[in-house]
PDB file of C-alpha atoms in Angstrom:
ATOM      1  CA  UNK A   1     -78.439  44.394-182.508  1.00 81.00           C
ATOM      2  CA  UNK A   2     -75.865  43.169-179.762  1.00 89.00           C
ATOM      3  CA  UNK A   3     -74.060  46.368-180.282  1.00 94.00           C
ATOM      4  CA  UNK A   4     -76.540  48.431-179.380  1.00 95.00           C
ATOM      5  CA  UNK A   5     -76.551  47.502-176.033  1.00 96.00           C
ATOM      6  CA  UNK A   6     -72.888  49.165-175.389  1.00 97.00           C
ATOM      7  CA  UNK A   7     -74.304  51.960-177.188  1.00 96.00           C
ATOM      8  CA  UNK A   8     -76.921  52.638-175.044  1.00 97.00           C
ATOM      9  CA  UNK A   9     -74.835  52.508-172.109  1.00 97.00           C
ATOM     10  CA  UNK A  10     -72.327  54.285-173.531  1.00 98.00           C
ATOM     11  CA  UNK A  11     -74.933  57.409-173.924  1.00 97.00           C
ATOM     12  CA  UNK A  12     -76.053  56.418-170.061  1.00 97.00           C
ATOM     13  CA  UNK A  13     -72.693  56.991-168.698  1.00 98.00           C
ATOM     14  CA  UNK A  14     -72.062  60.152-170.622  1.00 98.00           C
ATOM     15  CA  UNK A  15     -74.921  61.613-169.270  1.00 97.00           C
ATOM     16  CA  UNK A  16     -74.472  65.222-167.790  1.00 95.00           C
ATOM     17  CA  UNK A  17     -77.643  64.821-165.172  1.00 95.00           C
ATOM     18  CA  UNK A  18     -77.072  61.121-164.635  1.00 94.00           C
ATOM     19  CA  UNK A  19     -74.003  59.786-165.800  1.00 97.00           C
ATOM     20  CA  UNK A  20     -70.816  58.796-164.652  1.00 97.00           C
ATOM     21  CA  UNK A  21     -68.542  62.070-163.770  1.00 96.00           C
ATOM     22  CA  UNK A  22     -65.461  60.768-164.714  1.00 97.00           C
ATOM     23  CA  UNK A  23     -67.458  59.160-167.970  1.00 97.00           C
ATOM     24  CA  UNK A  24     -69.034  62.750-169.349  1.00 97.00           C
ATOM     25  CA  UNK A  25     -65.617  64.584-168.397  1.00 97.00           C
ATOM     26  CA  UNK A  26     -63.640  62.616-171.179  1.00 97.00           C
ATOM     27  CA  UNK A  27     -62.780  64.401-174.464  1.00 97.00           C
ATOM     28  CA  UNK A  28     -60.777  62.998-177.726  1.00 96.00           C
ATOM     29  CA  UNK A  29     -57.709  63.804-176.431  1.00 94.00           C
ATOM     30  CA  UNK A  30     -57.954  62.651-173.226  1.00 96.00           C
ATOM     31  CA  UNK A  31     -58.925  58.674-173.716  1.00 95.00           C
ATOM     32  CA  UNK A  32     -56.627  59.015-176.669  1.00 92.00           C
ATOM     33  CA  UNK A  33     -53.883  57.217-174.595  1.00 89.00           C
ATOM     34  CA  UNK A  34     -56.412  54.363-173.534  1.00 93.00           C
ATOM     35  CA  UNK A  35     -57.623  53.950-176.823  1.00 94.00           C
ATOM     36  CA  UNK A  36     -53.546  53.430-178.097  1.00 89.00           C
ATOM     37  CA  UNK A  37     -53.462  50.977-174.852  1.00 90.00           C
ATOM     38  CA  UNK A  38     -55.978  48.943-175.453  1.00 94.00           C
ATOM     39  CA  UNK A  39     -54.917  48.047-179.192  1.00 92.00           C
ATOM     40  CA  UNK A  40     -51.572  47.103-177.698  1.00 88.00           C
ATOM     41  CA  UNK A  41     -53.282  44.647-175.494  1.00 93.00           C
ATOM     42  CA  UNK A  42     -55.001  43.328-178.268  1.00 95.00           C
ATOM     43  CA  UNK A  43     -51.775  42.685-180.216  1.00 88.00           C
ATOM     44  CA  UNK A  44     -50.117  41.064-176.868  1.00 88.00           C
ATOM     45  CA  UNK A  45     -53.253  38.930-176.215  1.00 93.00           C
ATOM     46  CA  UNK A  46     -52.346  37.133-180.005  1.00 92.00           C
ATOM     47  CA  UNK A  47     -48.555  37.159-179.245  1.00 85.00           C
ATOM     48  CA  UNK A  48     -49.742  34.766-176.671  1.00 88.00           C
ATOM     49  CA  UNK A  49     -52.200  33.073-178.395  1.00 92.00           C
ATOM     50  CA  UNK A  50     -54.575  34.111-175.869  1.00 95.00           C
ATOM     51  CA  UNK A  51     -58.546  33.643-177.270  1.00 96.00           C
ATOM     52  CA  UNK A  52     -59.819  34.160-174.165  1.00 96.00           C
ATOM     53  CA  UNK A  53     -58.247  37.547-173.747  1.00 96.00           C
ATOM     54  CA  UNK A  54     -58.248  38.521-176.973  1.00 96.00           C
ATOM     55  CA  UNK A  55     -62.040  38.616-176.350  1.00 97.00           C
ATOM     56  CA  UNK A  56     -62.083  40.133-173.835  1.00 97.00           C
ATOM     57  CA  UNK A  57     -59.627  43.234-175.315  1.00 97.00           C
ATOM     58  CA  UNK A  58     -61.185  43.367-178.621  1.00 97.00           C
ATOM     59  CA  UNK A  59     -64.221  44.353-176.083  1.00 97.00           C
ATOM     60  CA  UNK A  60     -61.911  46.815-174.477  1.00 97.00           C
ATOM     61  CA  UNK A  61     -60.774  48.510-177.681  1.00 97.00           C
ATOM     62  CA  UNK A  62     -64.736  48.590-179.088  1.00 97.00           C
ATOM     63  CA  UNK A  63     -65.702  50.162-176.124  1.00 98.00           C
ATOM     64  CA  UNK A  64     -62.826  53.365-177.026  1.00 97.00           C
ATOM     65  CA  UNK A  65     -64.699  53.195-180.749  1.00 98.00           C
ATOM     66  CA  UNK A  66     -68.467  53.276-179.255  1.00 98.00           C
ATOM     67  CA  UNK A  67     -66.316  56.512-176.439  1.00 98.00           C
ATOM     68  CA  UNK A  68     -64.895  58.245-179.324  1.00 98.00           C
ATOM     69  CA  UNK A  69     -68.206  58.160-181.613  1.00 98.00           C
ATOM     70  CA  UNK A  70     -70.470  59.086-178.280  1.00 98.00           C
ATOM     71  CA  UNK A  71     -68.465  62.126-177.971  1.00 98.00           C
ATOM     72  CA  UNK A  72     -68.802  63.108-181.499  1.00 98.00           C
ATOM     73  CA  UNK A  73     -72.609  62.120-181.818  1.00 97.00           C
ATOM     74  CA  UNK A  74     -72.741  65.119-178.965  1.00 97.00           C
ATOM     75  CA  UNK A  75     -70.883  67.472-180.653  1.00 97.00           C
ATOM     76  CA  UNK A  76     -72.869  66.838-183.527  1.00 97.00           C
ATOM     77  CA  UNK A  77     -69.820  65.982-185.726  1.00 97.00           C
ATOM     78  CA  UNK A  78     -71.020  62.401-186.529  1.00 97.00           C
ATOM     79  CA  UNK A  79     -72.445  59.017-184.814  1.00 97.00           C
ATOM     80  CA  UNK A  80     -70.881  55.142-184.643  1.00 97.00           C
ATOM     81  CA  UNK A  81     -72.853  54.260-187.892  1.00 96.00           C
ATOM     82  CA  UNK A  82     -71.180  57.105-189.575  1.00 97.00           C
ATOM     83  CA  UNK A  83     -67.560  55.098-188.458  1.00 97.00           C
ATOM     84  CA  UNK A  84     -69.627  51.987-189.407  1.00 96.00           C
ATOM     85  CA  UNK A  85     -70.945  53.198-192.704  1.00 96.00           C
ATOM     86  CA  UNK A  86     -67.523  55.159-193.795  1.00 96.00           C
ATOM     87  CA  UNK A  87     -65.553  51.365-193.070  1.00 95.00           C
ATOM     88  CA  UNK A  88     -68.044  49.875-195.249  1.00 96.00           C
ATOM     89  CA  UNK A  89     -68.146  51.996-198.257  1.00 93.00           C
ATOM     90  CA  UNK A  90     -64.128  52.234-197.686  1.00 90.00           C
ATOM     91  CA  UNK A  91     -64.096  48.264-197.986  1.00 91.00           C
ATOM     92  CA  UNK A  92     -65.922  47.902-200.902  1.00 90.00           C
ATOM     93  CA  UNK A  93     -64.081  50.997-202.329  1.00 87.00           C
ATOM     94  CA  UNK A  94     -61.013  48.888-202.045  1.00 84.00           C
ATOM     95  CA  UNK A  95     -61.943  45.592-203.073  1.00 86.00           C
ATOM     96  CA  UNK A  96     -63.358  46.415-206.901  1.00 86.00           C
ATOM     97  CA  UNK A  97     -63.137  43.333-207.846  1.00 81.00           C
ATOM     98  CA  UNK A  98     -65.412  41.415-205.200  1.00 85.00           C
ATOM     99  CA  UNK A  99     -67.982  44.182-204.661  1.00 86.00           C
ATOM    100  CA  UNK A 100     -67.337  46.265-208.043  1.00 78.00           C
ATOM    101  CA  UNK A 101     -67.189  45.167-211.545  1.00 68.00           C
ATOM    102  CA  UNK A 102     -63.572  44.793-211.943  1.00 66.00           C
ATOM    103  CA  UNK A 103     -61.800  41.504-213.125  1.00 64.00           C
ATOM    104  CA  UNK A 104     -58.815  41.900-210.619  1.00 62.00           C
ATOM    105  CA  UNK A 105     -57.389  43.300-207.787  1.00 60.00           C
ATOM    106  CA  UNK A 106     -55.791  46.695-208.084  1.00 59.00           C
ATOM    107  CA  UNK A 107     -53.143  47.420-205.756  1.00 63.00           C
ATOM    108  CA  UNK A 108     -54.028  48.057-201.969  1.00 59.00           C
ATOM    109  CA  UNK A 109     -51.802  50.993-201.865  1.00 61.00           C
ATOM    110  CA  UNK A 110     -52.424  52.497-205.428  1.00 64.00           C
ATOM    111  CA  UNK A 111     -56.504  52.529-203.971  1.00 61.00           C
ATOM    112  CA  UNK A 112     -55.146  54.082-201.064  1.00 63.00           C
ATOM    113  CA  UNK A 113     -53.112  56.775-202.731  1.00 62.00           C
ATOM    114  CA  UNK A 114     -55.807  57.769-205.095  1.00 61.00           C
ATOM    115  CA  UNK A 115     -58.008  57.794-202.291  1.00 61.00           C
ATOM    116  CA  UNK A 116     -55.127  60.819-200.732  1.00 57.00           C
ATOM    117  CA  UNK A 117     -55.541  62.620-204.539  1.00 57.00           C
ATOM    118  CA  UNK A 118     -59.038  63.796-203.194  1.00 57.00           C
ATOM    119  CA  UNK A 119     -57.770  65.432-200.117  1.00 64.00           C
ATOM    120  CA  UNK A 120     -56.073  68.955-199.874  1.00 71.00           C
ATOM    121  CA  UNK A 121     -52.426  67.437-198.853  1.00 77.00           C
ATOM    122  CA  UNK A 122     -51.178  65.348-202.128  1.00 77.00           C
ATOM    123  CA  UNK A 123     -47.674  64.378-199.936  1.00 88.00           C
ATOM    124  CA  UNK A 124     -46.763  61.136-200.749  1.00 87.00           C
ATOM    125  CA  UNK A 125     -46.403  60.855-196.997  1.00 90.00           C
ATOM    126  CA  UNK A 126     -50.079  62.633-196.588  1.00 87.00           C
ATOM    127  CA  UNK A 127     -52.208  60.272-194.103  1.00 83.00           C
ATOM    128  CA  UNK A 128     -49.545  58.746-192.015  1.00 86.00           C
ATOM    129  CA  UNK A 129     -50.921  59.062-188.531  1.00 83.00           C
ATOM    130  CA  UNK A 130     -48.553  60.694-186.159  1.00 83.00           C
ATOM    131  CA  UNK A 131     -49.875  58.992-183.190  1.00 78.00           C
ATOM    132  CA  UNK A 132     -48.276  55.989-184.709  1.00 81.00           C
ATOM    133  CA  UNK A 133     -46.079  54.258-182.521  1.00 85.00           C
ATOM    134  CA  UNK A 134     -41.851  55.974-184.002  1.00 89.00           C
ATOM    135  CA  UNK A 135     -40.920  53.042-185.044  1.00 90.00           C
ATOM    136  CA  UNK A 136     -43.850  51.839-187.266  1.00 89.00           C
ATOM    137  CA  UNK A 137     -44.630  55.834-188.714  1.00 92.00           C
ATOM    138  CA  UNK A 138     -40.968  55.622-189.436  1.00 95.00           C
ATOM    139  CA  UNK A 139     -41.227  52.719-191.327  1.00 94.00           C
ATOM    140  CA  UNK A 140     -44.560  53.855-192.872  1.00 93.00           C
ATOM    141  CA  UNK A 141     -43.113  57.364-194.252  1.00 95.00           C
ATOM    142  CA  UNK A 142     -39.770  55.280-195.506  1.00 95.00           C
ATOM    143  CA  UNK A 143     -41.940  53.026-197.708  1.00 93.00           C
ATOM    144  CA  UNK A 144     -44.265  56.832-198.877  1.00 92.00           C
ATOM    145  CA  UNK A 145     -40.595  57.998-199.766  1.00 94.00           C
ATOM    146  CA  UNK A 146     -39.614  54.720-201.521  1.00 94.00           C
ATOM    147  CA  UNK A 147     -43.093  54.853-203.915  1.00 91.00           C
ATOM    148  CA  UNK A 148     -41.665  57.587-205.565  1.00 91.00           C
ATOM    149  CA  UNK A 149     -38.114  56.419-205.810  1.00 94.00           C
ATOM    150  CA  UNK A 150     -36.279  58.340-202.270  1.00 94.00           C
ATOM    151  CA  UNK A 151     -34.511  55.444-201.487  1.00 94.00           C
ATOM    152  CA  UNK A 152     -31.624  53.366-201.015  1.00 93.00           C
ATOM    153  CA  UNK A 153     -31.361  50.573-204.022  1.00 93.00           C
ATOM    154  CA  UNK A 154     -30.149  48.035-201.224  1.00 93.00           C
ATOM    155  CA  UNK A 155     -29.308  46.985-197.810  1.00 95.00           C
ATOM    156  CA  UNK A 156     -25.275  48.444-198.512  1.00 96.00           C
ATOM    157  CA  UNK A 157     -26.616  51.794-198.482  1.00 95.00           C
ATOM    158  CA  UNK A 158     -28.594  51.885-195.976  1.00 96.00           C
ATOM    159  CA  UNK A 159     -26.490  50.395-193.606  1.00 97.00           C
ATOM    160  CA  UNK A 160     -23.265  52.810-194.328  1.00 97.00           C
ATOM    161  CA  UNK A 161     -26.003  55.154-193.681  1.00 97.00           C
ATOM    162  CA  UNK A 162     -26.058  54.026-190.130  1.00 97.00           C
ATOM    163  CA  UNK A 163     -22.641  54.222-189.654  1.00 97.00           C
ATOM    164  CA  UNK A 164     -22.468  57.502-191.052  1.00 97.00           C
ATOM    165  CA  UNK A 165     -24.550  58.595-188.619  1.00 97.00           C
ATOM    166  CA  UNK A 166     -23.580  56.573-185.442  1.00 98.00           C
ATOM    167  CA  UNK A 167     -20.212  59.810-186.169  1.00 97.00           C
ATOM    168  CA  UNK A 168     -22.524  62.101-186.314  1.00 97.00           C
ATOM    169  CA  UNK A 169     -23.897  61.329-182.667  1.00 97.00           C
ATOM    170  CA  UNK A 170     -20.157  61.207-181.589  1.00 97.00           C
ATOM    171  CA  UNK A 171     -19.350  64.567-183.019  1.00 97.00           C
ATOM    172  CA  UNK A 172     -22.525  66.221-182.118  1.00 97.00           C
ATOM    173  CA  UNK A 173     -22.401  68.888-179.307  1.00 96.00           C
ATOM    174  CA  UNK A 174     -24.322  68.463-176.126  1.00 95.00           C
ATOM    175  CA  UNK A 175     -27.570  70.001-177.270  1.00 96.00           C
ATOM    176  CA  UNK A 176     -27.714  68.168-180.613  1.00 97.00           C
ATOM    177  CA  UNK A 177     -27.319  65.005-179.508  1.00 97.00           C
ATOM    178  CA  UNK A 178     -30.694  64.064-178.913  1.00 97.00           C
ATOM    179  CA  UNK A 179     -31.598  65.061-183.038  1.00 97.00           C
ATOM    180  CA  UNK A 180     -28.810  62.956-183.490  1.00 97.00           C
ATOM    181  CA  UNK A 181     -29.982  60.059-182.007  1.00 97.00           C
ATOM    182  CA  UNK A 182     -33.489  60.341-183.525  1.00 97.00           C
ATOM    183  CA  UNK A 183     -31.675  60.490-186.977  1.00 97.00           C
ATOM    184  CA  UNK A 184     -29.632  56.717-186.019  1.00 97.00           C
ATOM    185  CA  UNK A 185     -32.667  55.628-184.998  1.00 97.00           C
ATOM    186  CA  UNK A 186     -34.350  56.349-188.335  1.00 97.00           C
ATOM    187  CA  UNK A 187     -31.590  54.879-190.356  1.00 97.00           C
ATOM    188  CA  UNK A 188     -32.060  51.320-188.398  1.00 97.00           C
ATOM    189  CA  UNK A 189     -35.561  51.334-189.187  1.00 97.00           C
ATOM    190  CA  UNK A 190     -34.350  51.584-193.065  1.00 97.00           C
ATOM    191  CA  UNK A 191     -31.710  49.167-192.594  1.00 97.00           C
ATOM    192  CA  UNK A 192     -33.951  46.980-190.838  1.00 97.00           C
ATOM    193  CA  UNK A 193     -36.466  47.244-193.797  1.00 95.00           C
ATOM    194  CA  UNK A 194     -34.225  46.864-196.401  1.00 96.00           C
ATOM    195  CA  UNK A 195     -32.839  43.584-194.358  1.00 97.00           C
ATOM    196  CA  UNK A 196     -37.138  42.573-194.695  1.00 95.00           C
ATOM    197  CA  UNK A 197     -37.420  42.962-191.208  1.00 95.00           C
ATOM    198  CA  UNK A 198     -40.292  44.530-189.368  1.00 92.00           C
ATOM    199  CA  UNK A 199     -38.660  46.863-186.734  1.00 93.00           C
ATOM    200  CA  UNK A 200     -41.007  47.015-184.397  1.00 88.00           C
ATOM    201  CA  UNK A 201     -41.620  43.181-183.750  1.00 88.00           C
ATOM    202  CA  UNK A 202     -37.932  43.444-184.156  1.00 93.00           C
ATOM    203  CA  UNK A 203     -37.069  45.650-181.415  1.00 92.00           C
ATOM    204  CA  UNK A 204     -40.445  43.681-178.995  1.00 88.00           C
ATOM    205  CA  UNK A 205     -38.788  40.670-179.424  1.00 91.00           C
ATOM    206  CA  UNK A 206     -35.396  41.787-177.620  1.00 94.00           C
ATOM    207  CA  UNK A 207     -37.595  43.512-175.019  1.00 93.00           C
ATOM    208  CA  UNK A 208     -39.161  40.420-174.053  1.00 91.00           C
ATOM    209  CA  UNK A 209     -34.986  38.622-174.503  1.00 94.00           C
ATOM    210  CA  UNK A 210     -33.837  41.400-172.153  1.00 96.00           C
ATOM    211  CA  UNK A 211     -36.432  40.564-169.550  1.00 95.00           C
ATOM    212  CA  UNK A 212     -36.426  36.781-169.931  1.00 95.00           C
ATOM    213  CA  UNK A 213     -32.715  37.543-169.507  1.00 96.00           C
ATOM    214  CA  UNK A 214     -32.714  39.729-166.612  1.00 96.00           C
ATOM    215  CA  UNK A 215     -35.760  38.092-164.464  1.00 96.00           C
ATOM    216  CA  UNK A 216     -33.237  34.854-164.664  1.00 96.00           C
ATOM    217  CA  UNK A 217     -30.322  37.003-163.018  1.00 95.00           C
ATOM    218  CA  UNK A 218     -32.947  37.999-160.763  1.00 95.00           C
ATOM    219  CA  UNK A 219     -33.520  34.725-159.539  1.00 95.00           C
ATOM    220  CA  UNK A 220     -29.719  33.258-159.904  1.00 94.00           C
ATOM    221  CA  UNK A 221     -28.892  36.155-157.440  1.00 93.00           C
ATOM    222  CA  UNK A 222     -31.837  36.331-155.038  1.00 94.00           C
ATOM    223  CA  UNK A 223     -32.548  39.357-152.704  1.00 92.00           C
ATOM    224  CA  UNK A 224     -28.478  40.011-153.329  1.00 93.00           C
ATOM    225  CA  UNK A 225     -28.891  41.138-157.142  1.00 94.00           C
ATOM    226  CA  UNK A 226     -28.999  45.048-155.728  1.00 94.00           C
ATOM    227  CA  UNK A 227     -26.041  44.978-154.104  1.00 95.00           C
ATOM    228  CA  UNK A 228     -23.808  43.159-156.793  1.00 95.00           C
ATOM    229  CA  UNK A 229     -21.084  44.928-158.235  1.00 96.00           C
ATOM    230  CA  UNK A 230     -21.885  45.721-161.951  1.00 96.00           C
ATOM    231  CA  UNK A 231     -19.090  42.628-162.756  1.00 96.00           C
ATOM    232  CA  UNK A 232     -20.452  40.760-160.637  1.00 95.00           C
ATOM    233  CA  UNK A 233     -23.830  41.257-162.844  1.00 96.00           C
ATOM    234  CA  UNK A 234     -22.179  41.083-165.994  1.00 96.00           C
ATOM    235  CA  UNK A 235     -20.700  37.784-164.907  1.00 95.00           C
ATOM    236  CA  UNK A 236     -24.730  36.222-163.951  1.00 95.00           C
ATOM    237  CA  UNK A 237     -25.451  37.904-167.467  1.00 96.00           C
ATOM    238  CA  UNK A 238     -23.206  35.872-169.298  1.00 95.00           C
ATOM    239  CA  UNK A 239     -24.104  32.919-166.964  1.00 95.00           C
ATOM    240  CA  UNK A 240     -27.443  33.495-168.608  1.00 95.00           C
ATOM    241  CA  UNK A 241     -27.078  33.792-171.629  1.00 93.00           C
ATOM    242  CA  UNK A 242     -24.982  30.395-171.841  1.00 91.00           C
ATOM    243  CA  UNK A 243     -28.034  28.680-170.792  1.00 84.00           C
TER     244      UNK A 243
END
């Protein structure tokens, strides 16, 4: 198989005699960061409709799956066709009514939350990873909460919730300001859902306005954009955004 041929160098560079030192000194934790950096470079590599790249990082983001599952073969916790066989049994597990005998399609999340009924924490908001980017777990625990009715009926109340807490931030002493913040930040991400919009694409898409924005004051201003008075930068951001 093609795949075994990352697999095999995989084992090569975590060997202790023989490998590759920074290779066999990598735990879980510490390529943990790479492994969340490399599925953002997937998702930017389709934002810009990029096959070539997207090759090229789906390669990158294999390679953390064939690191991770080296590192457990190891420890002798389990191999890459464990991961392999435990994503196939969960696929057909999911999908009754292709691979199974049923006549339809139960609900993805109802197969998913009696999948959580077998584990030791029966939370509603059991299994939501909290390596998750905020934004997305937030969104992901506020649609847990809704399953079983905590929510608001409509948009109304969630966004008076926002408001409500945009005073709270302003009334909040020095060293609860920062809780404060976290709790206006979670009541967007319910507005923002209850509005049908997905937060985090949301909140990319004025990252990538802010610098489209800025890079053009940049360039308006030349090697002089430092040394403008904040007006004076105001006044090229207005400029811009006119255009």
């Amino acid at each position: 198989m093609v795949i075994d041929r990352i697999v095999a160098i995989m084992a090569r560079l975590r060997d202790p005699r023989d490998g590759c030192e920074w290779d066999v000194a990598q735990t879980w934790a510490s390529i943990a960061p790479y492994t969340i950096e490399e599925a953002y470079e997937v998702v930017d590599a389709i934002a810009r409709d990029d096959a070539d790249d997207l090759k090229d990082e789906l390669g990158d983001l294999l390679l953390q799956v064939v690191f991770h599952s080296r590192i457990a073969e190891e420890a002798g916790a389990f191999t890459l066709a464990d991961v392999v066989t435990a994503i196939s049994d969960k696929m057909e597990r999911r999908h009754p009514h292709i691979f199974g005998t049923a006549d339809h399609s139960p609900g993805w999340e109802e197969l998913k939350a009696a999948e959580r009924t077998d584990k030791d924490d029966a939370s509603a908001l059991a299994g939501v990873a909290t390596g998750l980017p905020a934004l997305m777990r937030a969104v992901k625990l506020q649609k847990r909460a809704a399953r079983v009715g905590f929510d608001w009926p409509d948009a109304d109340g969630s966004r008076a919730k926002v408001h409500e807490e945009i005073e709270e931030v302003t009334a909040a002493p020095s060293d609860e300001v920062e809780e404060e913040v976290g709790d206006l930040l979670f009541a967007v991400v319910n507005w923002a859902r209850h509005l049908g919009i997905d937060p985090e694409a949301a909140l990319r898409s004025g990252n990538a306005k802010f610098e489209r924005r800025f890079r053009a004051m940049e360039e308006l201003a030349g090697a002089d954009f430092p040394t403008l008075t904040l007006d004076a930068q105001e006044a090229l951001w207005q400029q811009v955004k006119r255009r």
